[in-house]
CSV table of C-alpha atoms and ligand atoms in Angstrom, one decimal:
chain,number,residue,atom,x,y,z
N,46,MET,CA,-37.0,-23.2,-48.7
N,47,THR,CA,-38.2,-23.7,-52.3
N,48,SER,CA,-41.3,-26.0,-52.6
N,49,TRP,CA,-41.0,-28.4,-55.5
N,50,SER,CA,-44.7,-29.5,-55.4
N,51,ILE,CA,-46.1,-29.1,-58.9
N,52,PRO,CA,-49.8,-29.1,-59.5
N,53,ILE,CA,-50.5,-31.8,-62.1
N,54,GLY,CA,-54.2,-31.7,-62.5
N,55,LYS,CA,-57.6,-32.2,-60.8
N,56,THR,CA,-59.5,-35.2,-59.7
N,57,ARG,CA,-63.2,-35.7,-60.4
N,58,TYR,CA,-63.9,-34.2,-56.9
N,59,ASN,CA,-62.1,-31.0,-58.0
N,60,GLN,CA,-59.1,-31.6,-55.8
N,61,THR,CA,-55.8,-30.4,-57.1
N,62,VAL,CA,-53.1,-33.1,-57.1
N,63,TYR,CA,-49.4,-32.2,-56.7
N,64,HIS,CA,-46.3,-34.1,-57.7
N,65,ASN,CA,-43.3,-33.4,-55.6
N,66,ILE,CA,-40.3,-33.5,-57.9
N,67,ASN,CA,-37.9,-33.2,-55.0
N,68,LYS,CA,-39.2,-36.4,-53.4
N,69,ILE,CA,-39.8,-38.2,-56.6
N,70,PRO,CA,-37.1,-36.9,-58.9
N,71,HIS,CA,-37.6,-39.1,-62.0
N,72,ALA,CA,-40.9,-39.8,-63.8
N,73,LYS,CA,-42.3,-41.4,-66.9
N,74,VAL,CA,-45.2,-40.1,-69.0
N,75,ALA,CA,-46.7,-42.8,-71.2
N,76,GLY,CA,-49.8,-43.4,-73.2
N,77,ALA,CA,-51.3,-44.0,-76.6
N,78,THR,CA,-50.9,-41.5,-79.5
N,79,GLY,CA,-53.1,-38.5,-79.0
N,80,SER,CA,-53.7,-39.1,-75.3
N,81,GLY,CA,-52.1,-35.8,-74.3
N,82,LYS,CA,-48.6,-36.6,-73.2
N,83,THR,CA,-46.9,-33.8,-75.2
N,84,GLU,CA,-49.4,-31.2,-74.0
N,85,PHE,CA,-48.8,-32.3,-70.4
N,86,LEU,CA,-45.0,-32.0,-70.8
N,87,ARG,CA,-45.5,-28.6,-72.4
N,88,TYR,CA,-47.6,-27.6,-69.4
N,89,LEU,CA,-44.9,-28.8,-67.0
N,90,VAL,CA,-42.2,-26.8,-68.7
N,91,THR,CA,-44.4,-23.7,-68.8
N,92,TYR,CA,-45.5,-23.9,-65.2
N,93,MET,CA,-42.0,-24.6,-63.9
N,94,CYS,CA,-40.3,-21.9,-66.0
N,95,MET,CA,-42.9,-19.4,-64.7
N,96,ARG,CA,-42.5,-20.5,-61.1
N,97,TYR,CA,-38.8,-21.0,-60.7
N,98,SER,CA,-35.9,-18.8,-61.7
N,99,PRO,CA,-33.2,-20.0,-64.1
N,100,LYS,CA,-30.9,-20.3,-61.0
N,101,GLN,CA,-33.3,-22.7,-59.4
N,102,LEU,CA,-34.2,-24.7,-62.5
N,103,GLU,CA,-32.7,-25.7,-65.9
N,104,PHE,CA,-34.1,-27.8,-68.7
N,105,ILE,CA,-32.6,-29.9,-71.4
N,106,ILE,CA,-35.4,-30.7,-73.7
N,107,ILE,CA,-35.2,-33.6,-76.1
N,108,ASP,CA,-38.0,-33.6,-78.6
N,109,LEU,CA,-37.6,-36.6,-80.9
N,110,LYS,CA,-41.0,-35.8,-82.5
N,111,ASN,CA,-39.2,-33.1,-84.7
N,112,GLY,CA,-38.9,-30.3,-82.2
N,113,VAL,CA,-42.0,-28.3,-83.2
N,114,SER,CA,-44.0,-28.8,-80.0
N,115,PHE,CA,-41.2,-27.5,-77.8
N,116,ALA,CA,-39.7,-24.8,-80.1
N,117,PRO,CA,-41.3,-21.9,-78.3
N,118,PHE,CA,-39.6,-22.9,-75.0
N,119,GLN,CA,-36.1,-22.2,-76.5
N,120,TRP,CA,-36.7,-18.6,-75.4
N,121,PHE,CA,-37.1,-19.4,-71.7
N,122,PRO,CA,-33.7,-18.6,-70.1
N,123,HIS,CA,-34.1,-21.9,-68.2
N,124,VAL,CA,-33.8,-24.0,-71.4
N,125,HIS,CA,-30.4,-25.0,-72.6
N,126,GLY,CA,-31.7,-26.2,-75.9
N,127,ILE,CA,-34.3,-28.2,-77.8
N,128,PHE,CA,-32.5,-31.3,-79.2
N,129,LYS,CA,-34.3,-32.9,-82.1
N,130,THR,CA,-32.2,-35.7,-83.5
N,131,VAL,CA,-30.7,-38.8,-81.9
N,132,PRO,CA,-27.1,-37.6,-82.1
N,133,GLU,CA,-28.1,-34.2,-80.6
N,134,ALA,CA,-30.0,-36.0,-77.9
N,135,VAL,CA,-27.1,-38.3,-77.1
N,136,ASP,CA,-24.8,-35.3,-76.8
N,137,ALA,CA,-27.3,-33.5,-74.5
N,138,ILE,CA,-27.8,-36.5,-72.3
N,139,LYS,CA,-24.0,-36.9,-72.1
N,140,LYS,CA,-23.7,-33.2,-70.9
N,141,ALA,CA,-26.3,-33.8,-68.2
N,142,TYR,CA,-24.4,-36.9,-67.1
N,143,GLU,CA,-21.1,-35.0,-66.9
N,144,THR,CA,-22.8,-32.2,-65.0
N,145,MET,CA,-24.1,-34.8,-62.5
N,146,VAL,CA,-20.6,-36.3,-62.1
N,147,GLU,CA,-19.0,-32.9,-61.6
N,148,ARG,CA,-21.6,-32.1,-59.0
N,149,LEU,CA,-21.1,-35.4,-57.2
N,150,ILE,CA,-17.3,-34.7,-57.0
N,151,GLU,CA,-18.0,-31.2,-55.7
N,152,VAL,CA,-20.4,-32.5,-53.1
N,153,GLU,CA,-17.8,-34.9,-51.8
N,154,ARG,CA,-15.1,-32.2,-51.7
N,155,LEU,CA,-17.3,-29.6,-49.9
N,156,ARG,CA,-18.5,-32.2,-47.4
N,157,ALA,CA,-15.0,-33.4,-46.6
N,158,VAL,CA,-13.3,-30.0,-46.5
N,159,PHE,CA,-16.0,-27.5,-45.5
N,160,ARG,CA,-18.6,-29.8,-44.0
N,161,ARG,CA,-21.3,-28.0,-45.9
N,162,GLU,CA,-23.8,-29.0,-48.6
N,163,PRO,CA,-23.8,-27.2,-51.9
N,164,VAL,CA,-27.1,-26.1,-53.3
N,165,TYR,CA,-27.5,-26.8,-57.0
N,166,SER,CA,-30.1,-25.8,-59.5
N,167,ARG,CA,-32.4,-28.6,-60.6
N,168,LEU,CA,-31.5,-29.8,-64.0
N,169,ILE,CA,-34.3,-31.7,-65.7
N,170,VAL,CA,-33.7,-33.8,-68.8
N,171,LEU,CA,-37.1,-33.9,-70.4
N,172,ILE,CA,-37.5,-36.3,-73.3
N,173,ASP,CA,-40.6,-36.5,-75.6
N,174,GLU,CA,-40.8,-39.8,-77.4
N,175,GLY,CA,-37.8,-41.4,-75.8
N,176,GLY,CA,-38.7,-44.6,-77.6
N,177,GLU,CA,-36.9,-43.1,-80.6
N,178,LEU,CA,-33.6,-43.4,-78.7
N,179,SER,CA,-34.0,-47.2,-78.5
N,180,PRO,CA,-31.0,-49.2,-79.8
N,181,ALA,CA,-33.6,-51.4,-81.5
N,182,PHE,CA,-34.2,-48.7,-84.1
N,183,ALA,CA,-30.5,-48.3,-85.0
N,184,VAL,CA,-29.6,-48.7,-88.6
N,185,THR,CA,-25.8,-49.1,-88.3
N,186,ASP,CA,-23.6,-50.6,-85.6
N,187,GLU,CA,-22.2,-47.1,-84.9
N,188,ASP,CA,-25.8,-45.8,-84.4
N,189,LYS,CA,-26.5,-48.7,-82.1
N,190,ALA,CA,-23.4,-48.0,-80.0
N,191,MET,CA,-24.4,-44.3,-79.7
N,192,ARG,CA,-27.9,-45.2,-78.6
N,193,ARG,CA,-26.6,-47.7,-76.0
N,194,THR,CA,-24.3,-45.0,-74.7
N,195,ALA,CA,-27.3,-42.7,-74.2
N,196,MET,CA,-29.2,-45.4,-72.3
N,197,HIS,CA,-26.1,-46.0,-70.2
N,198,TYR,CA,-26.0,-42.3,-69.2
N,199,LEU,CA,-29.7,-42.2,-68.6
N,200,SER,CA,-29.5,-45.2,-66.4
N,201,SER,CA,-26.7,-43.6,-64.3
N,202,ILE,CA,-28.8,-40.4,-64.0
N,203,ALA,CA,-31.8,-42.4,-62.9
N,204,ARG,CA,-29.8,-44.2,-60.3
N,205,ILE,CA,-27.7,-41.5,-58.8
N,206,GLY,CA,-29.2,-38.2,-60.0
N,207,ARG,CA,-31.3,-37.5,-57.0
N,208,GLU,CA,-28.7,-35.9,-54.8
N,209,PRO,CA,-26.9,-33.8,-57.4
N,210,ARG,CA,-30.4,-32.8,-58.6
N,211,VAL,CA,-30.3,-34.1,-62.1
N,212,ASN,CA,-33.7,-35.5,-63.0
N,213,ILE,CA,-35.4,-37.3,-65.8
N,214,ILE,CA,-38.9,-36.9,-67.2
N,215,TYR,CA,-39.3,-39.5,-69.9
N,216,GLY,CA,-42.2,-39.4,-72.3
N,217,THR,CA,-43.0,-42.3,-74.6
N,218,GLN,CA,-46.0,-44.1,-76.1
N,219,ARG,CA,-45.0,-47.4,-74.6
N,220,PRO,CA,-42.1,-48.0,-72.3
N,221,ASP,CA,-41.4,-51.6,-73.0
N,222,ALA,CA,-38.0,-53.4,-72.7
N,223,ASP,CA,-37.0,-52.1,-76.2
N,224,THR,CA,-37.8,-48.5,-75.7
N,225,LEU,CA,-36.9,-48.2,-72.0
N,226,PRO,CA,-34.6,-50.7,-70.3
N,227,VAL,CA,-36.0,-52.2,-67.1
N,228,ALA,CA,-33.0,-50.7,-65.1
N,229,ILE,CA,-34.1,-47.2,-66.0
N,230,ARG,CA,-37.9,-47.9,-65.9
N,231,GLY,CA,-37.7,-49.0,-62.3
N,232,GLN,CA,-36.1,-45.8,-61.2
N,233,LEU,CA,-38.7,-43.5,-62.9
N,234,GLU,CA,-41.0,-43.7,-59.9
N,235,GLY,CA,-43.4,-41.0,-60.8
N,236,VAL,CA,-45.9,-42.4,-63.3
N,237,PHE,CA,-48.2,-40.4,-65.5
N,238,CYS,CA,-50.1,-43.0,-67.5
N,239,PHE,CA,-52.5,-41.6,-70.1
N,240,ARG,CA,-54.9,-43.9,-71.9
N,241,THR,CA,-53.1,-46.9,-73.3
N,242,GLU,CA,-53.9,-48.9,-76.4
N,243,ASN,CA,-54.5,-52.1,-74.5
N,244,GLU,CA,-54.3,-53.9,-71.2
N,245,LEU,CA,-50.7,-55.1,-71.9
N,246,ASP,CA,-49.4,-51.5,-72.3
N,247,SER,CA,-51.2,-50.6,-69.1
N,248,LYS,CA,-49.4,-53.4,-67.3
N,249,ILE,CA,-46.1,-52.4,-68.7
N,250,VAL,CA,-46.5,-48.8,-67.5
N,251,LEU,CA,-48.5,-49.2,-64.3
N,252,ARG,CA,-47.8,-52.9,-63.5
N,253,HIS,CA,-51.5,-53.5,-63.6
N,254,GLU,CA,-54.4,-53.0,-66.0
N,255,GLY,CA,-56.8,-50.1,-66.0
N,256,ALA,CA,-55.2,-47.3,-68.2
N,257,GLU,CA,-56.8,-48.9,-71.3
N,258,LYS,CA,-60.2,-48.3,-69.7
N,259,LEU,CA,-59.7,-44.5,-69.1
N,260,ARG,CA,-62.2,-42.4,-70.9
N,261,TRP,CA,-60.9,-41.2,-74.3
N,262,ILE,CA,-60.4,-37.6,-73.2
N,263,PRO,CA,-57.1,-36.0,-74.1
N,264,GLY,CA,-55.3,-35.1,-70.8
N,265,ARG,CA,-56.9,-37.8,-68.7
N,266,PHE,CA,-54.3,-40.0,-66.9
N,267,LEU,CA,-53.6,-42.2,-63.9
N,268,TYR,CA,-51.0,-40.9,-61.5
N,269,LYS,CA,-48.9,-43.4,-59.6
N,270,SER,CA,-46.2,-42.6,-57.1
N,271,PRO,CA,-44.6,-44.2,-54.1
N,272,LEU,CA,-46.2,-41.4,-52.0
N,273,VAL,CA,-49.8,-42.2,-52.9
N,274,LYS,CA,-51.6,-45.4,-51.8
N,275,HIS,CA,-53.7,-45.8,-54.9
N,276,ASP,CA,-53.5,-44.5,-58.5
N,277,ILE,CA,-55.4,-41.3,-58.9
N,278,GLU,CA,-57.4,-40.4,-62.0
N,279,ILE,CA,-56.6,-36.9,-63.0
N,280,GLN,CA,-57.4,-34.4,-65.8
N,281,SER,CA,-54.2,-32.5,-66.7
N,282,PRO,CA,-54.0,-28.8,-67.2
N,283,TYR,CA,-53.5,-27.4,-70.6
N,284,VAL,CA,-51.7,-24.3,-71.7
N,285,PRO,CA,-53.5,-22.8,-74.7
N,286,GLN,CA,-51.2,-21.5,-77.5
N,287,LYS,CA,-52.3,-18.0,-77.1
N,288,VAL,CA,-51.3,-18.0,-73.5
N,289,LEU,CA,-47.9,-19.5,-74.3
N,290,LYS,CA,-47.5,-16.9,-77.0
N,291,ARG,CA,-48.3,-14.1,-74.6
N,292,LEU,CA,-45.7,-15.5,-72.1
N,293,ILE,CA,-43.0,-16.0,-74.7
N,294,GLU,CA,-43.3,-13.1,-77.0
N,295,PRO,CA,-41.6,-10.7,-74.6
N,296,LEU,CA,-38.6,-13.1,-74.3
N,297,ILE,CA,-37.8,-13.1,-78.0
N,298,PRO,CA,-35.1,-10.6,-78.9
N,299,SER,CA,-36.4,-8.0,-81.3
N,300,ASP,CA,-33.6,-8.5,-83.8
N,301,THR,CA,-34.2,-12.2,-84.2
N,302,PHE,CA,-34.3,-13.4,-87.8
N,303,TYR,CA,-36.9,-15.9,-88.6
N,304,ASP,CA,-36.5,-18.2,-91.6
N,305,ILE,CA,-39.8,-19.9,-90.8
N,306,PRO,CA,-43.2,-18.2,-90.3
N,307,ARG,CA,-43.5,-17.9,-86.6
N,308,ASP,CA,-47.2,-18.4,-86.3
N,309,GLU,CA,-47.3,-21.4,-88.5
N,310,VAL,CA,-44.5,-23.3,-87.0
N,311,ARG,CA,-43.8,-22.2,-83.5
N,312,PHE,CA,-47.3,-21.8,-82.2
N,313,ARG,CA,-50.0,-24.3,-83.2
N,314,ASP,CA,-53.0,-22.1,-82.7
N,315,GLU,CA,-55.4,-24.3,-84.5
N,316,GLN,CA,-55.0,-26.9,-81.8
N,317,VAL,CA,-56.5,-24.5,-79.3
N,318,GLN,CA,-59.6,-24.6,-81.4
N,319,GLU,CA,-59.5,-28.4,-81.5
N,320,ALA,CA,-59.1,-28.7,-77.8
N,321,GLY,CA,-62.4,-26.7,-77.2
N,322,ASP,CA,-63.3,-26.5,-73.6
N,323,VAL,CA,-62.1,-29.9,-72.5
N,324,ALA,CA,-59.4,-28.4,-70.3
N,325,CYS,CA,-57.9,-25.0,-70.2
N,326,LEU,CA,-55.4,-23.3,-68.0
N,327,GLU,CA,-55.6,-19.6,-68.6
N,328,THR,CA,-52.3,-18.8,-67.0
N,329,PRO,CA,-49.8,-21.3,-65.7
N,330,MET,CA,-49.5,-19.5,-62.4
N,331,LYS,CA,-53.2,-19.0,-61.5
N,332,THR,CA,-55.6,-21.8,-62.3
N,333,LYS,CA,-58.8,-20.2,-63.6
N,334,ARG,CA,-60.5,-22.9,-65.5
N,335,TRP,CA,-59.8,-26.6,-65.5
N,336,GLY,CA,-61.2,-29.4,-67.5
N,337,ARG,CA,-64.5,-30.8,-66.5
N,338,ILE,CA,-64.2,-34.2,-65.1
N,339,SER,CA,-66.9,-36.5,-66.1
P,25,LIG,N1,-55.3,-31.5,-71.3
P,25,LIG,C1,-55.8,-31.4,-72.5
P,25,LIG,N2,-56.9,-30.7,-72.6
P,25,LIG,C2,-57.4,-30.5,-73.8
P,25,LIG,N3,-57.0,-30.9,-75.0
P,25,LIG,C3,-55.8,-31.6,-74.9
P,25,LIG,C4,-55.2,-31.9,-73.7
P,25,LIG,N4,-54.1,-32.6,-73.9
P,25,LIG,C5,-54.1,-32.8,-75.2
P,25,LIG,N5,-55.1,-32.2,-75.8
P,25,LIG,C6,-55.4,-32.3,-77.3
P,25,LIG,O1,-55.1,-33.5,-77.8
P,25,LIG,C7,-54.2,-33.4,-78.9
P,25,LIG,C8,-53.1,-34.5,-78.8
P,25,LIG,O2,-52.3,-34.3,-77.6
P,25,LIG,P1,-50.8,-34.6,-77.6
P,25,LIG,O3,-50.1,-34.1,-78.8
P,25,LIG,O4,-50.3,-34.1,-76.3
P,25,LIG,O5,-50.8,-36.2,-77.6
P,25,LIG,P2,-49.6,-37.2,-77.5
P,25,LIG,O6,-50.1,-38.2,-76.5
P,25,LIG,O7,-48.4,-36.5,-77.3
P,25,LIG,O8,-49.7,-37.9,-78.9
P,25,LIG,P3,-48.4,-38.5,-79.8
P,25,LIG,O9,-47.7,-39.5,-78.9
P,25,LIG,O10,-49.0,-39.1,-81.0
P,25,LIG,O11,-47.6,-37.3,-80.1
P,25,LIG,C9,-53.5,-32.0,-78.7
P,25,LIG,O12,-53.2,-31.5,-79.9
P,25,LIG,C10,-54.6,-31.2,-78.1
P,25,LIG,O13,-55.5,-30.7,-79.0
């Protein structure tokens, strides 16, 4: 049977911590700007696409921070698309919702007629800066209705997506009532809380203070899950651009036409330099060097 335990980082005692996406299907990733949310999400996509086949795992990636961070992942066969605007995102979320409904109908039929359980691929809807979807940012009534529809679909997926294996990973700077309705927030049981701006934000994300006191090291976060008694302080893995490039280059068809310089836009190599030796995962499969925990 496939294991869905994903290594999410190391503690200060050098222990690797795992998040079981089968047991905790939905999660939120929150924290202040620059705390390392996007890099962590990029690591999750890389690791999971290297570990699971496209028959086992599919991604819908919604990048409302302009799509640049996740552009390289379009080449993984697991990824249905990188959706960069609110209308595109709403459409993609609707497709995930429809897939979930179809699966639920199929499950019921197979159970009743054949008394067997279908095995589906895991479909993950990964959203970076989900706050941008908030109806509070709508400019017209039509826009507001569209965003509300997206929230309605997300809420359904969060409530009943476990069995048909449609999962949500929701990244945002601050999941308050405006950016993430309480009905959805409560269902996102896995919590990856990077350093927050202040105590209030920590309370919104973790339901207690503490994340505002994390050391200001990109990739440092508190992990909370119904399966662990106390929050765990973790340093997340990091996939350097050159590693990602090495993994993805062979997947790009040779006749692809680029209207944008690949190195400048798709791969942000300069960030590897910036990151220095804070944390580095040489390959997503084999952990060679992790961040020092201080
Ligand atoms: N685990 C890590 N190890 C080393 N450096 C990291 C790590 N995570 C992030 N960084 C560095 O910190 C920078 C900011 O990270 P990231 O873009 O993920 O932040 P963010 O929380 O998504 O910010 P924003 O919400 O403003 O987009 C990255 O460009 C990278 O250089």
